[in-house]
Amino acid sequence: MKTFLHVADIGSLQTALQEAAEIKADRYQFEHLGRHKTALLIFFNNSLRTRLSTQKAARNLGLDVIVLDVNAGAWKLETERGVIMDGDKSEHLLEAIPVMASYCDVIGVRTFAGLTDREADYTERILRQFIQYSGRPVFSMESATAHPLQAFADLITIEEHKEKARPKVVLTWAPHPRALPQAVPNSFAEWMRAADVDFVVTHPEGYELDPEFVGDARVEYDQMKAFEGADFIYAKNWSCPGVTCPEDYGKVLHRDMSWTVDEAHMAVTNNAHFMHCLPVRRGMIVTDDVIESPRSLVIPEAANREISATVVLKRMIEGL
Ligand code: AN0
Ligand code: CP
């Protein structure tokens, strides 16, 4: 595997899920694979889970790991081509990428959407430069439009906890005070469409996800109706994707607190499990009672990030 951004990059989901289960049963069984190989994890943005779980995954495979926080100790990087660099940025990404690549065998990149230029975000301008100029396999650790390691971990978690062959899975928008990327809901929608689940998306008008990810998935604007009979509730905030209202791209359109997932919402489900990728704002996205309930999967879901990252890194180093 040379890149990991879209669900198609992983191939058969059934095979990937089987591999995940095998790795989870003995996560050190491939520790010889990464000998004398190095994974470089580059963070342009904050992270707790991705930072820790991907390092752990790399070590499971015997890889050495280098973590670079671009904004804490490296030179400030210019990412636009054709600019006169007379400001605060000392180095250009086009030199930095091949230099960083010379010290490693596989690269993970976290680079959030800027949420101002839809075109730059949706062409994955920064991740694409890493793919083009590094000569290394590159995986997204949440890039502008996608968070596939999260979606893969979510799928593993649903597979482990489903109580029927084809569960109803609902992705719901929920309020948040700041503008957040669409990467998590985009990937979740893309992966759920590829999986064998009954998938429904619910959000207020204006929050329609990009068709590249959401495809022809069922959209239900009435949140309570969407929740009826659900087996899994996956909550997430996202800012305006600019599909139906391009001028509002990246904006917070409203903070309707009636969309917060509380016990009244969960009461109409089929005793659904609650999921969220974390970090989550309690009282905005979800109430304390729901996130602390025995049906909440947020901790096992985060733990499965180690498993999804181990599968992905294994596939990448096998192809070196
Ligand atoms: C990020 C987001 O919504 O994309 C990271 C989630 C994994 N969340 C925040 O910035 C709070
Ligand atoms: N879910 C997730 O990717 O969390 P972090 O932003 O903490 O890595």
PDB file of N, CA and C and ligand atoms in Angstrom, residues 43 46-51 110 112 141-142 147 150 184 277-279 305, ligand 2:
ATOM      1  N   PHE A  43       3.247  16.126  12.587  1.00  0.00           N
ATOM      2  CA  PHE A  43       2.028  16.776  13.081  1.00  0.00           C
ATOM      3  C   PHE A  43       2.071  18.277  12.818  1.00  0.00           C
ATOM      4  N   ASN A  46      -2.628  19.536  16.592  1.00  0.00           N
ATOM      5  CA  ASN A  46      -2.656  18.811  17.865  1.00  0.00           C
ATOM      6  C   ASN A  46      -3.182  17.382  17.707  1.00  0.00           C
ATOM      7  N   SER A  47      -2.808  16.543  18.631  1.00  0.00           N
ATOM      8  CA  SER A  47      -3.322  15.178  18.641  1.00  0.00           C
ATOM      9  C   SER A  47      -2.976  14.511  19.961  1.00  0.00           C
ATOM     10  N   LEU A  48      -3.875  13.705  20.461  1.00  0.00           N
ATOM     11  CA  LEU A  48      -3.576  12.832  21.601  1.00  0.00           C
ATOM     12  C   LEU A  48      -3.581  11.383  21.115  1.00  0.00           C
ATOM     13  N   ARG A  49      -4.752  10.909  20.628  1.00  0.00           N
ATOM     14  CA  ARG A  49      -4.901   9.512  20.226  1.00  0.00           C
ATOM     15  C   ARG A  49      -4.008   9.112  19.062  1.00  0.00           C
ATOM     16  N   THR A  50      -4.008   9.929  18.017  1.00  0.00           N
ATOM     17  CA  THR A  50      -3.261   9.561  16.810  1.00  0.00           C
ATOM     18  C   THR A  50      -1.768   9.524  17.110  1.00  0.00           C
ATOM     19  N   ARG A  51      -1.334  10.511  17.862  1.00  0.00           N
ATOM     20  CA  ARG A  51       0.081  10.599  18.243  1.00  0.00           C
ATOM     21  C   ARG A  51       0.525   9.346  19.016  1.00  0.00           C
ATOM     22  N   ARG A 110      -0.415  14.571   9.780  1.00  0.00           N
ATOM     23  CA  ARG A 110      -1.636  15.221  10.275  1.00  0.00           C
ATOM     24  C   ARG A 110      -1.623  16.662   9.823  1.00  0.00           C
ATOM     25  N   PHE A 112      -4.711  19.462   9.215  1.00  0.00           N
ATOM     26  CA  PHE A 112      -6.146  19.767   9.174  1.00  0.00           C
ATOM     27  C   PHE A 112      -6.493  20.692   8.006  1.00  0.00           C
ATOM     28  N   MET A 141      -3.029  10.964   8.807  1.00  0.00           N
ATOM     29  CA  MET A 141      -3.332  10.807  10.253  1.00  0.00           C
ATOM     30  C   MET A 141      -4.390  11.852  10.637  1.00  0.00           C
ATOM     31  N   GLU A 142      -5.289  12.120   9.758  1.00  0.00           N
ATOM     32  CA  GLU A 142      -6.294  13.160   9.576  1.00  0.00           C
ATOM     33  C   GLU A 142      -5.661  14.274   8.787  1.00  0.00           C
ATOM     34  N   HIS A 147     -10.058  11.121   7.569  1.00  0.00           N
ATOM     35  CA  HIS A 147      -9.379  10.564   8.739  1.00  0.00           C
ATOM     36  C   HIS A 147      -9.571   9.038   8.698  1.00  0.00           C
ATOM     37  N   GLN A 150      -9.111   6.633  11.724  1.00  0.00           N
ATOM     38  CA  GLN A 150     -10.243   6.710  12.650  1.00  0.00           C
ATOM     39  C   GLN A 150     -11.404   5.863  12.128  1.00  0.00           C
ATOM     40  N   VAL A 184     -13.525  13.725   9.713  1.00  0.00           N
ATOM     41  CA  VAL A 184     -14.033  12.548  10.436  1.00  0.00           C
ATOM     42  C   VAL A 184     -15.374  12.078   9.854  1.00  0.00           C
ATOM     43  N   CYS A 277     -15.274   9.966  18.014  1.00  0.00           N
ATOM     44  CA  CYS A 277     -13.838   9.741  17.786  1.00  0.00           C
ATOM     45  C   CYS A 277     -12.969  10.314  18.898  1.00  0.00           C
ATOM     46  N   LEU A 278     -13.512  11.272  19.682  1.00  0.00           N
ATOM     47  CA  LEU A 278     -12.770  12.032  20.699  1.00  0.00           C
ATOM     48  C   LEU A 278     -11.678  12.880  20.015  1.00  0.00           C
ATOM     49  N   PRO A 279     -11.333  14.053  20.521  1.00  0.00           N
ATOM     50  CA  PRO A 279     -11.804  14.640  21.768  1.00  0.00           C
ATOM     51  C   PRO A 279     -13.252  15.143  21.621  1.00  0.00           C
ATOM     52  N   ARG A 305      -7.653   2.353  17.715  1.00  0.00           N
ATOM     53  CA  ARG A 305      -6.774   3.135  16.837  1.00  0.00           C
ATOM     54  C   ARG A 305      -5.395   2.464  16.729  1.00  0.00           C
TER      55      ARG A 305
HETATM   56  N1   CP B   2      -9.562  10.783  17.300  1.00  0.00           N
HETATM   57  C1   CP B   2      -8.374  11.400  17.079  1.00  0.00           C
HETATM   58  O1   CP B   2      -7.800  11.372  15.989  1.00  0.00           O
HETATM   59  O2   CP B   2      -7.870  12.022  18.181  1.00  0.00           O
HETATM   60  P1   CP B   2      -6.588  12.964  18.242  1.00  0.00           P
HETATM   61  O3   CP B   2      -6.928  14.229  17.521  1.00  0.00           O
HETATM   62  O4   CP B   2      -6.339  13.175  19.703  1.00  0.00           O
HETATM   63  O5   CP B   2      -5.445  12.263  17.556  1.00  0.00           O
END
